[in-house]
Short mmCIF file of C-alpha atoms and ligand atoms in Angstrom, two decimals:
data_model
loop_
_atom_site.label_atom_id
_atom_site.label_comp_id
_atom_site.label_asym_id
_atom_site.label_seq_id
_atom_site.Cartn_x
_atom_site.Cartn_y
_atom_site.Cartn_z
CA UNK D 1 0.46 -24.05 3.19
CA UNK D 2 -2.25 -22.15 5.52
CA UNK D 3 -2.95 -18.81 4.10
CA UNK D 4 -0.84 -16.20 5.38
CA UNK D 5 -2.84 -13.98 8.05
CA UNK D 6 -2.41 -9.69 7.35
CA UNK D 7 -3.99 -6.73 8.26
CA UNK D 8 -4.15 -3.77 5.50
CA UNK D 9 -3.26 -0.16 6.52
CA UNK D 10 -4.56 1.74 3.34
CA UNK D 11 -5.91 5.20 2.71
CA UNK D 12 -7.79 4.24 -0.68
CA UNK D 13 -6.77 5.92 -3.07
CA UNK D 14 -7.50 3.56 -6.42
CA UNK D 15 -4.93 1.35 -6.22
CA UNK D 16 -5.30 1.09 -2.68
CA UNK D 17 -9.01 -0.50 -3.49
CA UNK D 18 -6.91 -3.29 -6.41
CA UNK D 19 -4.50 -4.59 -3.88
CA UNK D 20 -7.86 -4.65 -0.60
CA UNK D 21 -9.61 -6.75 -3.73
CA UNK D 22 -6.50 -8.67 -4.60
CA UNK D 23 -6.17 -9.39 -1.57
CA UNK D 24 -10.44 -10.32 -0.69
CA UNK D 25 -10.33 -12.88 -4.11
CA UNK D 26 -7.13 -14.96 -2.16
CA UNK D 27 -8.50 -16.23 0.66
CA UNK D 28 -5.91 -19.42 -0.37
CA UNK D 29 -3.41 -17.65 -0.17
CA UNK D 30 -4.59 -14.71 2.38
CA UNK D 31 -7.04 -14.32 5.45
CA UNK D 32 -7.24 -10.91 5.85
CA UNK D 33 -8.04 -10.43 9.57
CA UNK D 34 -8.87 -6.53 9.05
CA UNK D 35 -8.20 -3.33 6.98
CA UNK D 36 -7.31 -0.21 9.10
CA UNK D 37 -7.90 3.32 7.48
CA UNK D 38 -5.22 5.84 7.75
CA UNK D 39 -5.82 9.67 6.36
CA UNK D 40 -3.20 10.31 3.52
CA UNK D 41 -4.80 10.47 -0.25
CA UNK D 42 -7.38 11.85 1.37
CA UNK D 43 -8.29 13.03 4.57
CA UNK D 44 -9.33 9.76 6.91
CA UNK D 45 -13.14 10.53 7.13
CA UNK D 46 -13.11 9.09 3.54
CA UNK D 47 -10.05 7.07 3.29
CA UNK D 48 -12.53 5.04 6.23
CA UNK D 49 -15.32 4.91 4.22
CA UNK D 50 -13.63 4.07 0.80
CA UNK D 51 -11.89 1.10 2.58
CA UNK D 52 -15.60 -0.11 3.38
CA UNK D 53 -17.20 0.60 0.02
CA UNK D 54 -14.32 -1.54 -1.47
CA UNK D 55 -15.24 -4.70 0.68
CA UNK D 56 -18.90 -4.18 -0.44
CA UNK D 57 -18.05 -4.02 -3.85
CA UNK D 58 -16.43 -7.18 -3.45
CA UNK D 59 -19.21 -8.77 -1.43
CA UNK D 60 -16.66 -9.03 1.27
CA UNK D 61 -18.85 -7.08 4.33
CA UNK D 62 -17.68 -9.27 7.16
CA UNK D 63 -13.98 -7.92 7.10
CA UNK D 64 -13.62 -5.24 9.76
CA UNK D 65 -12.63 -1.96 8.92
CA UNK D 66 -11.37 0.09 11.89
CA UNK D 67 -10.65 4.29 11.60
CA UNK D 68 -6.96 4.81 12.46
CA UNK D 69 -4.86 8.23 12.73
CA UNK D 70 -6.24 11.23 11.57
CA UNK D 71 -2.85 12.80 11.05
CA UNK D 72 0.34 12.51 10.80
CA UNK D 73 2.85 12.21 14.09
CA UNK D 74 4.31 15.49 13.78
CA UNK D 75 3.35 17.33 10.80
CA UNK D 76 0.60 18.74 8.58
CA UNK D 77 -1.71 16.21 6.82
CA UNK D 78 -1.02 16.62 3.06
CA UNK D 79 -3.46 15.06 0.63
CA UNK D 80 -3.18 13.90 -3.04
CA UNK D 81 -6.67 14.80 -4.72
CA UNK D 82 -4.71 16.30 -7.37
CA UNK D 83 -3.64 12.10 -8.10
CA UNK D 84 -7.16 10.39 -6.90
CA UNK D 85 -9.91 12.91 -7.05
CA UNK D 86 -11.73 14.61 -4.17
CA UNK D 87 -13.15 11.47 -3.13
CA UNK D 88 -10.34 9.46 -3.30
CA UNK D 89 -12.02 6.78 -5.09
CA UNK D 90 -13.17 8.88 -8.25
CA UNK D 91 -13.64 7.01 -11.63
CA UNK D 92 -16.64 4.83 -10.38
CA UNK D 93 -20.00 5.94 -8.86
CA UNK D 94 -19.98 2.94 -6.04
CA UNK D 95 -23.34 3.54 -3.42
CA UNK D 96 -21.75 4.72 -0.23
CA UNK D 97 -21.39 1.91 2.64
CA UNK D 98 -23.86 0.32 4.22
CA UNK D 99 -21.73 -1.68 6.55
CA UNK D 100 -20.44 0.22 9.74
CA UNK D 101 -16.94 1.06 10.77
CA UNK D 102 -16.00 -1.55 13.24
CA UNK D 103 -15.35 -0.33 16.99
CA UNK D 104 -12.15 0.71 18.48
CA UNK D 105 -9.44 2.50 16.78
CA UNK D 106 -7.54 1.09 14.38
CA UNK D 107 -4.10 1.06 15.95
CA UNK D 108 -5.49 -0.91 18.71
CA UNK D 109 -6.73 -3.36 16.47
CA UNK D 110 -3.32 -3.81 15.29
CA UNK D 111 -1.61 -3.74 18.89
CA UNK D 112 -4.79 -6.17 20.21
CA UNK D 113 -4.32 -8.61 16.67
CA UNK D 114 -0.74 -8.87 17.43
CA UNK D 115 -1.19 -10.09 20.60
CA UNK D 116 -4.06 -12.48 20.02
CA UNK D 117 -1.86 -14.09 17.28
CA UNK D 118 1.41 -16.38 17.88
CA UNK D 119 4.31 -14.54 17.18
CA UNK D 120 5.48 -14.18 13.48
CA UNK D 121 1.71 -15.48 12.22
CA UNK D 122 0.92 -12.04 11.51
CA UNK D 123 2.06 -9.62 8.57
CA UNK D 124 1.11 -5.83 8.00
CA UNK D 125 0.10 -4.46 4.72
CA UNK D 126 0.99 -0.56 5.04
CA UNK D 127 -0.66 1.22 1.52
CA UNK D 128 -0.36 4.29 2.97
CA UNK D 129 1.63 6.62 5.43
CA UNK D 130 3.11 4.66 7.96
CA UNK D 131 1.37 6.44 11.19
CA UNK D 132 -0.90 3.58 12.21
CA UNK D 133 1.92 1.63 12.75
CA UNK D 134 4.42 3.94 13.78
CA UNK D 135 1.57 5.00 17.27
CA UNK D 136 1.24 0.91 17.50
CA UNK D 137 5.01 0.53 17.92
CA UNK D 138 5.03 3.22 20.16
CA UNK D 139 1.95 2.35 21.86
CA UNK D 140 2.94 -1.30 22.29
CA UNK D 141 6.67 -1.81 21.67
CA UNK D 142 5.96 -5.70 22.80
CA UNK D 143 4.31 -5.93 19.83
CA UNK D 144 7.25 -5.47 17.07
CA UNK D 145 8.95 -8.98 17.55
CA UNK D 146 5.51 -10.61 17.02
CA UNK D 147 5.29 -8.77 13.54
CA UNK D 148 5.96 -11.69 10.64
CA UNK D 149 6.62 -9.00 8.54
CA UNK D 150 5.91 -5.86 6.92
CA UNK D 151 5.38 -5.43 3.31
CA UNK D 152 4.52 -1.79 2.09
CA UNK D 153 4.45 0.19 -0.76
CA UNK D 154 6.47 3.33 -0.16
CA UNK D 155 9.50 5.14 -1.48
CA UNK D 156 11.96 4.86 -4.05
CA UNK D 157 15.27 5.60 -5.08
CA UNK D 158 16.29 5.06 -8.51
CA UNK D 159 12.76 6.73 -9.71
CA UNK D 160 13.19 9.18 -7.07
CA UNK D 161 9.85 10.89 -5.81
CA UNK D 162 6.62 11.46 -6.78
CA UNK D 163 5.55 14.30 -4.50
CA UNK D 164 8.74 16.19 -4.21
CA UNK D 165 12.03 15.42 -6.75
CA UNK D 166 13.26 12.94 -3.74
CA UNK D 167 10.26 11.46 -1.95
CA UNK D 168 7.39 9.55 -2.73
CA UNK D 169 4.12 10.45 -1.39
CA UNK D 170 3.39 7.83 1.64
CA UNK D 171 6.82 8.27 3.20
CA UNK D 172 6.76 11.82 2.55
CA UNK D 173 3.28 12.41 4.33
CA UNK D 174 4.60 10.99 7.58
CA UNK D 175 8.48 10.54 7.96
CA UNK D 176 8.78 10.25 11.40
CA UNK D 177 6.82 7.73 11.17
CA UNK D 178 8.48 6.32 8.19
CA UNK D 179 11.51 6.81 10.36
CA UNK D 180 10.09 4.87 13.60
CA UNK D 181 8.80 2.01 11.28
CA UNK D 182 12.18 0.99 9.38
CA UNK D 183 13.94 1.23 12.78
CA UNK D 184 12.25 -1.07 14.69
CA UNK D 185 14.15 -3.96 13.43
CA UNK D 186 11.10 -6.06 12.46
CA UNK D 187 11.41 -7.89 8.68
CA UNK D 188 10.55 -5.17 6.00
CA UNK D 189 9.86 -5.64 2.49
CA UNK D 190 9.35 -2.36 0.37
CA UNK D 191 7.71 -2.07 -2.69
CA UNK D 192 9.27 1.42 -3.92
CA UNK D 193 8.05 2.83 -7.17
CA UNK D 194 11.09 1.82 -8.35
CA UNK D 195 8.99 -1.23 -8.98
CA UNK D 196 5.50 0.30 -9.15
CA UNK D 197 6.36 2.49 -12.11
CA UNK D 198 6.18 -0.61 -14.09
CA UNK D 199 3.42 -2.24 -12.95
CA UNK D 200 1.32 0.30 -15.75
CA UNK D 201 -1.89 -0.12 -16.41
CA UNK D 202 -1.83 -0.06 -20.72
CA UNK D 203 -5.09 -0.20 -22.47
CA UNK D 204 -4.81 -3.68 -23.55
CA UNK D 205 -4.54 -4.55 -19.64
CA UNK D 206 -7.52 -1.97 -18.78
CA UNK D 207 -9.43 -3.53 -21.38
CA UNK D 208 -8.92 -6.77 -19.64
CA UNK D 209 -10.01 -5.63 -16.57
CA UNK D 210 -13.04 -4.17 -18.38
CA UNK D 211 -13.83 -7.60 -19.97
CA UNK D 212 -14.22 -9.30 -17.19
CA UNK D 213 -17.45 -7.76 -17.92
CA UNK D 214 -18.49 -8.21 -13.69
CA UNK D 215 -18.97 -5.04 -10.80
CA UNK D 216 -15.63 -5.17 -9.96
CA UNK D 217 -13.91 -5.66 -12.94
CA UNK D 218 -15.66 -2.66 -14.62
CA UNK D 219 -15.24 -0.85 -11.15
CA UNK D 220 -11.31 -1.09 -11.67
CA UNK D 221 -11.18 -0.65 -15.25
CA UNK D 222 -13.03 2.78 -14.10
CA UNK D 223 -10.70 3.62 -11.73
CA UNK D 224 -7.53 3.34 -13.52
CA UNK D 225 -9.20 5.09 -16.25
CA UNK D 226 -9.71 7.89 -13.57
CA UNK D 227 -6.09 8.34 -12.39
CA UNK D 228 -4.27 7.08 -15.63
CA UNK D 229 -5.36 10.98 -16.85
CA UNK D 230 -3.34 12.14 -13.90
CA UNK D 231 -0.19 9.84 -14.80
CA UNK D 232 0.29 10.12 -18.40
CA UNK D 233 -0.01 13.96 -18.30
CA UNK D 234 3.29 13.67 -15.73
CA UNK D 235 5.34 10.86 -16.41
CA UNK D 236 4.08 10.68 -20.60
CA UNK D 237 4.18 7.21 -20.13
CA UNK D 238 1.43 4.40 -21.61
CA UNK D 239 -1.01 4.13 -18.35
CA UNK D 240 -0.98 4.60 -15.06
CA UNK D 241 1.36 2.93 -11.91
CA UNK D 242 -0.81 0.59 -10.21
CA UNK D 243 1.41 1.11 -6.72
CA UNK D 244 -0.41 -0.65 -4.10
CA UNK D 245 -1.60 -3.88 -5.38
CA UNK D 246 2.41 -4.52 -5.70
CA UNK D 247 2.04 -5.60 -2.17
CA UNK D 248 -0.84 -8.08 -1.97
CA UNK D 249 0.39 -9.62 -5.13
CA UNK D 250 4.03 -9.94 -3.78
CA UNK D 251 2.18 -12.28 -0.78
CA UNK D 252 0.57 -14.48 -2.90
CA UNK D 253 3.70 -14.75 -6.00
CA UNK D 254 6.96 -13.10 -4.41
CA UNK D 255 8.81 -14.73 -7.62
CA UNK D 256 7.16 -11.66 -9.80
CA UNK D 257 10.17 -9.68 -7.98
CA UNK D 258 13.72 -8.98 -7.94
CA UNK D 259 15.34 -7.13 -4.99
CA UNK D 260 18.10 -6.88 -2.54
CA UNK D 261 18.11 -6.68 1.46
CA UNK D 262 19.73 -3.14 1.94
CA UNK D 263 19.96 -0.35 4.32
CA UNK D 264 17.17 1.58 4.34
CA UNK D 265 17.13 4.81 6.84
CA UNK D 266 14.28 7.66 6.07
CA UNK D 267 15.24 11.99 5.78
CA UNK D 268 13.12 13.46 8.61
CA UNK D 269 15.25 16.67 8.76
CA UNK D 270 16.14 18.54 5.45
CA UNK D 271 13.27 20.45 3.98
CA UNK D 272 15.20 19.82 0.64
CA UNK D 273 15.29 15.93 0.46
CA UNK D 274 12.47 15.25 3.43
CA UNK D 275 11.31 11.63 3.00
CA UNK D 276 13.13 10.26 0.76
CA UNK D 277 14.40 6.94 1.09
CA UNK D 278 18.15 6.60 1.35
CA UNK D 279 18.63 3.25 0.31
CA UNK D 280 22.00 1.86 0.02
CA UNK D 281 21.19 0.23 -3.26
CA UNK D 282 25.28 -0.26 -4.21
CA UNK D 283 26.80 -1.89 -0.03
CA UNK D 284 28.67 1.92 -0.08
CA UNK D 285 27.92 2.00 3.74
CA UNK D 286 28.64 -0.58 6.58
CA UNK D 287 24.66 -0.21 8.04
CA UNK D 288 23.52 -2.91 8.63
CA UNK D 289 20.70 -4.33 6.22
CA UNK D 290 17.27 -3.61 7.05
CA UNK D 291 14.81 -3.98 4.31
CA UNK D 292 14.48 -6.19 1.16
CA UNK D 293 14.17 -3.56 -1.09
CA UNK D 294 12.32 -4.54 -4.73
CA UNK D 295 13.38 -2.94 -8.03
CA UNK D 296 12.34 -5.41 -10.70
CA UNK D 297 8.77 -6.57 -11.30
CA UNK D 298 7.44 -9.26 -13.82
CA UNK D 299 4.72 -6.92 -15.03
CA UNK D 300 2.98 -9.56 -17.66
CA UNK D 301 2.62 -12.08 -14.58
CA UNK D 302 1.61 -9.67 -12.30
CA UNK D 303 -1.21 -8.26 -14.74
CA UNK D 304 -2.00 -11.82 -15.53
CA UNK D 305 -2.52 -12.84 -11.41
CA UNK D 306 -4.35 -9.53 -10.92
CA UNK D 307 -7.00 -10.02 -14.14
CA UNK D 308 -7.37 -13.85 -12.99
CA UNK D 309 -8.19 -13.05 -9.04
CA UNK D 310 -10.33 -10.25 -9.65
CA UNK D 311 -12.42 -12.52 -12.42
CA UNK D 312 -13.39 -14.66 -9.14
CA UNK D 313 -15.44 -11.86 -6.81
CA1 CA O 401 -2.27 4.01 -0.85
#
């Protein structure tokens, strides 16, 4: 099997930079034709320059990274320092980037990549709020039957939210988008932290990172070190979520998760539940399926894949 082609929508974020170097030490499995930077764990100035400082740590500096949207469709940007630090990449001191944003925004990278690509070739990586993608469906509507698929970490429903009671932070940020996104009828796979909440980073998995004794393994042992402070305080539980890598690790061993194709529609209206992800977990409704929604994850194997790959950059 060819490795599977993807672009990465992220706003790193620490876990964001795991799943872009998950992702870089796979090129068997994945060709990553380009990471596009969208503002959400921090504002998009850094989320652009974090997204390059992670393929330099990874000796990766020929992968363009392209500036997306600056804020959301219709709202407010709201920003999780609180989580990641005012950089967004705290835990580490990494030298800032020496290799340039690539040219042309980043939702025309995915509209132009699309369209360069056979249809179905091509799968997107969302990390973050769904707004790059969201403006390139509007943008370029031709382009959504072309999509293989998306897989993205965002909501939940059993675990509920993480930035209000009912919505986790990514879908929360932007829910129109959200909204526009799980609409448009292309294949969706969600990694909610239904799932994510037990992908935890526990000392003796930090310490393997750590052991791997390299840049980047002490890089990520530093940065789950960093927002693991953040995560135990809330949750009291033994480490941190590692969210994003859920996705890159899901395209190179989907068997590490359980789930079930459901109906998944997005709150854009009440300020009560806005964002949450109404997923109809139990077939109570007659909508039609729209997502394959994960709620199980093999968190041994996926710790094991994760330490393994990262051992090779
Ligand atoms: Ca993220």
């Amino acid at each position: 099997m060819s490795a599977r082609k993807i672009i990465i929508d992220t706003d790193p974020g620490q876990d964001d930079a795991v799943a872009i170097l998950l992702a870089l030490a796979s090129p068997d499995e994945i060709e990553l034709l380009g990471i596009t930077a969208v503002a959400g764990n921090v504002p998009l100035a850094l989320t652009a320059k974090n997204a390059r400082i992670v393929c330099e740590l990874a000796g990766k500096t020929d992968v363009p990274v392209h500036a997306g949207c600056e804020a959301p469709l219709k709202r407010k940007l709201v920003t999780a320092e609180h989580v990641h630090g005012k950089t967004g990449l705290d835990g580490p001191v990494l030298p800032d980037p020496e290799m340039p944003l690539a040219e042309g925004h980043g939702v025309d990278f995915i509209i132009d990549t699309l369209r360069a690509h056979d249809p179905g070739t091509v799968t997107l990586c969302p990390l973050g709020p769904l707004t790059n993608i969201a403006t390139a469906f509007q943008k370029a509507p031709d382009i959504v039957t072309r999509v293989q698929e998306i897989v993205l970490m965002g909501g939940a429903y059993f675990e509920v939210g993480n930035i209000t009671p009912t919505a986790e932070f990514n879908i929360y940020v932007d829910p129109e988008a959200a909204d526009i996104v799980f609409k448009s009828g292309a294949p969706i796979v969600v990694m909610p932290l239904d799932v994510t909440h037990k992908a935890l980073v526990t000392k003796p998995r930090n310490d393997a990172f750590r052991a791997l004794d390299s840049g980047v393994g002490i890089a990520v042992a530093e940065m789950t070190d960093f927002f693991e402070r953040f995560d135990k305080e809330k949750y009291g539980s033994e480490g941190a979520p590692l969210h994003d890598p859920c996705v890159t690790a899901y395209l190179i061993r989907p068997e590490l998760f359980k789930g079930r194709r459901v109906n998944v529609e997005i709150e854009t209206q009440s300020d009560l539940t806005l964002g949450m992800t109404v997923a109809d977990w139990w077939g109570v409704t007659d909508r039609a399926p729209n997502a394959l929604f994960m709620g199980d994850l093999d968190a041994d194997g996926f710790f094991a894949l994760l330490t393994e790959r990262l051992a090779r950059l």
